Amino acid sequence: MTEPTFSAQIGAAATLTEARLARALAAAPLAGERLRPERLLDAMRHGSLAGGKRLRPFLVIETAGLFAVAPDAAATAAAAIECVHCYSLIHDDLPAIDNDLLRRGRPTVHAAFDEATAILAGNALLTLAFDLLASPEAHPDAEVRIALVRTLARAAGVGGMVGGQMLDLAAEGRFAAGAPLALALSEIRDLQAMKTGALLAAGVEMGALLGRAEPEAHDALAAYGRAIGAAFQIADDILDLEGSAEAMGKAVGKDAGAGKATIVAALGRQAAGELLAALVDAAETALAPFGPRAAVLAEAARFVAARRN
Amino acid sequence: MTEPTFSAQIGAAATLTEARLARALAAAPLAGERLRPERLLDAMRHGSLAGGKRLRPFLVIETAGLFAVAPDAAATAAAAIECVHCYSLIHDDLPAIDNDLLRRGRPTVHAAFDEATAILAGNALLTLAFDLLASPEAHPDAEVRIALVRTLARAAGVGGMVGGQMLDLAAEGRFAAGAPLALALSEIRDLQAMKTGALLAAGVEMGALLGRAEPEAHDALAAYGRAIGAAFQIADDILDLEGSAEAMGKAVGKDAGAGKATIVAALGRQAAGELLAALVDAAETALAPFGPRAAVLAEAARFVAARRN
């Protein structure tokens, strides 16, 4: 039997997650049987089924797999976290926020539809995430399902992703009230942990919850999740500096122009690269207790640090 | 002992819900301890603590009270549904949707802050709703908590409120693709059931869940919830036609101008008034099995139909 690779596993996770999402959107529960908001469903599909690496679903499925949870049994939770990620991209792209017309080489939702539809499609995807987690398909035990809801809500909300997005806008000086928010390095790290890290770490924690990890294993995996989350954002900032728009499928070089609060800007390219390497080491160290079963998660950390799109 | 009245009960529910919301926003769990998104929290407070009747929280608390659940024990679920209601108002008011600058006589969130902040504050309130329901404070039993999550997500999502908002925009001809969506009366009723009715009905159902209502009682209360939800929207449309901007604290007469899909427009003022009366009767009939304990809920149905702001 061939050893699984990161590339094969994330591909399989993507296929499974997209099938689960497509099913959720096809069977979207409607209060009025005679009236389907087709344009809304189309926009939700446009924003959630048009590619993407599906890294967060992979983290859910692969982490659950450490505890012998079958990929199918983790697919509903994986679809839920991807709903949150996709909603955040739809809203980030809006004219009032990043004003992007291109995402993964295709028109963004508000460009393909319109602004009102994009706002509502994002809201509907965020809400669908919790609908999915509440379903017995997410996990047979209600205690586990409610823990999944809590973990995802914490990671996505004011203390996580949305709070981080807001602080990021403040750091850019996007609000009339005064100068750009000046941040120390430790604060930039906090901001990034909220904006990007929290949802990636939640993927790992949701996998641990599905697997009913013991506290010690849960803590080790949470440390892995925090490390991979931080590494992802630094790699993203380096890519923004050095990547090509073609490989990325979106506009690049925007961070430097906007004076964003990035680790790369605060530390310089070289020291940021060293921090990135240290975070990959930390991720791998956190996985040590799981032995070779965690080889693919370790490979994921290296991939995240080295990715070119 | 004086009999409780609707006015006293909804006032008490509002006080309790606002205190619970204020506590949730003061203690918002933050990933980075050193960095609080204060502007986001301010916008969330502006959009959720600035008045409003708190009808949905009242329905949760009063329905739970039928089963001897203390108001305090229902306050977290009540705060959660109000988060969803308030987020929907913040997003509805956005320039890309209703473009309103005034709400309850005060500037809307995007007018007081800015558009990006209003989008993110809405998202954060929606997410906070599920965070609140996942807390053991919402109910000690995880089975009940997850049922609350499912009920609220269904009512708020693509098959409920957001889907109804989208259909409402389509009926107004707000999308470039073709003419306004022409709807039959039954379809307008479906649309309204999704847009407004679903969340009001969810308030009643969440109260029934907190009270662990038996299936028969649950069904009777669900029927009451659907009736009061439908009545609310018709009364709202009549108010829009006949109310004053001063009493309403927001712009009125917009529906007629925009050619909205309302029951009043479809049936005419008189027949809509008759339907409204029939819905109040249906609501009262559904409550019959609960006897005098449900007198305040019955009064709520009459109030909703007769309200002047």
Coordinates of N, CA, C and O in Angstrom, one line a residue, chain B residues 16 25 34 41 47 59 64 68 89 94 98 104 113 138 152 189 210 238 250 261 277 288-289 291 304-305:
Chain B
L16 N -34.1 42.3 30.2 CA -33.3 41.1 30.4 C -32.5 40.8 29.2 O -31.3 40.5 29.3
L25 N -21.4 41.4 24.8 CA -20.5 42.3 24.0 C -19.4 42.8 24.9 O -18.3 43.0 24.4
R34 N -4.4 41.2 23.8 CA -3.9 42.6 23.9 C -4.6 43.5 22.9 O -4.4 44.7 22.9
L41 N -16.9 46.5 18.2 CA -17.8 46.3 19.3 C -18.7 47.4 19.5 O -19.9 47.3 19.8
G47 N -25.9 48.8 16.9 CA -26.9 48.1 16.1 C -27.8 47.2 16.9 O -28.8 46.6 16.4
L59 N -41.0 36.6 22.7 CA -41.7 35.3 22.3 C -40.9 34.1 22.8 O -41.5 33.2 23.3
A64 N -41.3 30.0 26.7 CA -40.6 29.1 27.6 C -41.3 29.2 29.0 O -41.4 28.2 29.7
A68 N -42.8 26.8 32.6 CA -42.2 27.1 33.9 C -40.7 27.3 33.8 O -39.9 27.1 34.8
L89 N -31.2 43.9 10.3 CA -31.5 45.3 10.1 C -30.3 46.1 9.6 O -30.3 47.0 8.8
L94 N -28.0 48.9 4.5 CA -26.8 49.2 3.7 C -27.2 49.9 2.4 O -28.2 49.6 1.8
D98 N -31.3 48.6 1.2 CA -32.4 49.6 1.3 C -31.9 51.0 1.4 O -32.7 51.9 1.3
R104 N -35.1 53.7 13.9 CA -35.5 54.0 15.3 C -35.1 55.4 15.7 O -34.6 55.7 16.8
F113 N -21.1 54.9 11.4 CA -19.7 54.4 11.3 C -19.3 54.5 9.8 O -19.1 55.6 9.3
A138 N -27.2 28.8 27.6 CA -28.4 28.8 26.8 C -29.4 27.7 27.3 O -30.6 27.9 27.3
L152 N -32.8 28.1 14.7 CA -32.4 29.5 14.4 C -31.7 29.6 13.0 O -32.0 30.5 12.2
R189 N -47.3 35.3 0.0 CA -47.4 34.8 1.4 C -46.2 34.0 1.8 O -45.7 34.0 2.9
L210 N -36.8 25.2 24.7 CA -36.3 25.5 26.1 C -37.2 24.8 27.1 O -36.7 24.3 28.1
I238 N -49.3 47.6 6.3 CA -50.4 48.6 6.5 C -49.8 49.9 7.2 O -50.1 51.0 6.8
K250 N -38.5 55.8 11.1 CA -37.8 55.5 9.9 C -38.6 56.0 8.7 O -39.7 56.4 8.9
A261 N -43.7 43.5 -3.1 CA -44.6 42.4 -3.1 C -45.2 42.3 -1.7 O -44.7 41.7 -0.8
A277 N -57.1 40.0 10.7 CA -58.0 39.6 11.8 C -58.1 38.1 11.9 O -58.1 37.5 13.0
A288 N -55.3 27.9 22.5 CA -56.4 27.4 23.4 C -56.0 26.3 24.4 O -56.3 26.4 25.5
P289 N -55.2 25.3 23.9 CA -54.8 24.2 24.8 C -54.1 24.7 26.0 O -54.0 23.9 27.0
G291 N -54.8 27.4 27.8 CA -55.6 28.1 28.8 C -55.1 29.5 29.1 O -54.4 30.1 28.3
V304 N -49.6 42.9 17.9 CA -48.9 42.9 16.7 C -49.8 43.4 15.5 O -49.3 44.2 14.7
A305 N -51.0 43.0 15.6 CA -52.0 43.3 14.5 C -52.4 44.8 14.6 O -52.6 45.4 13.6

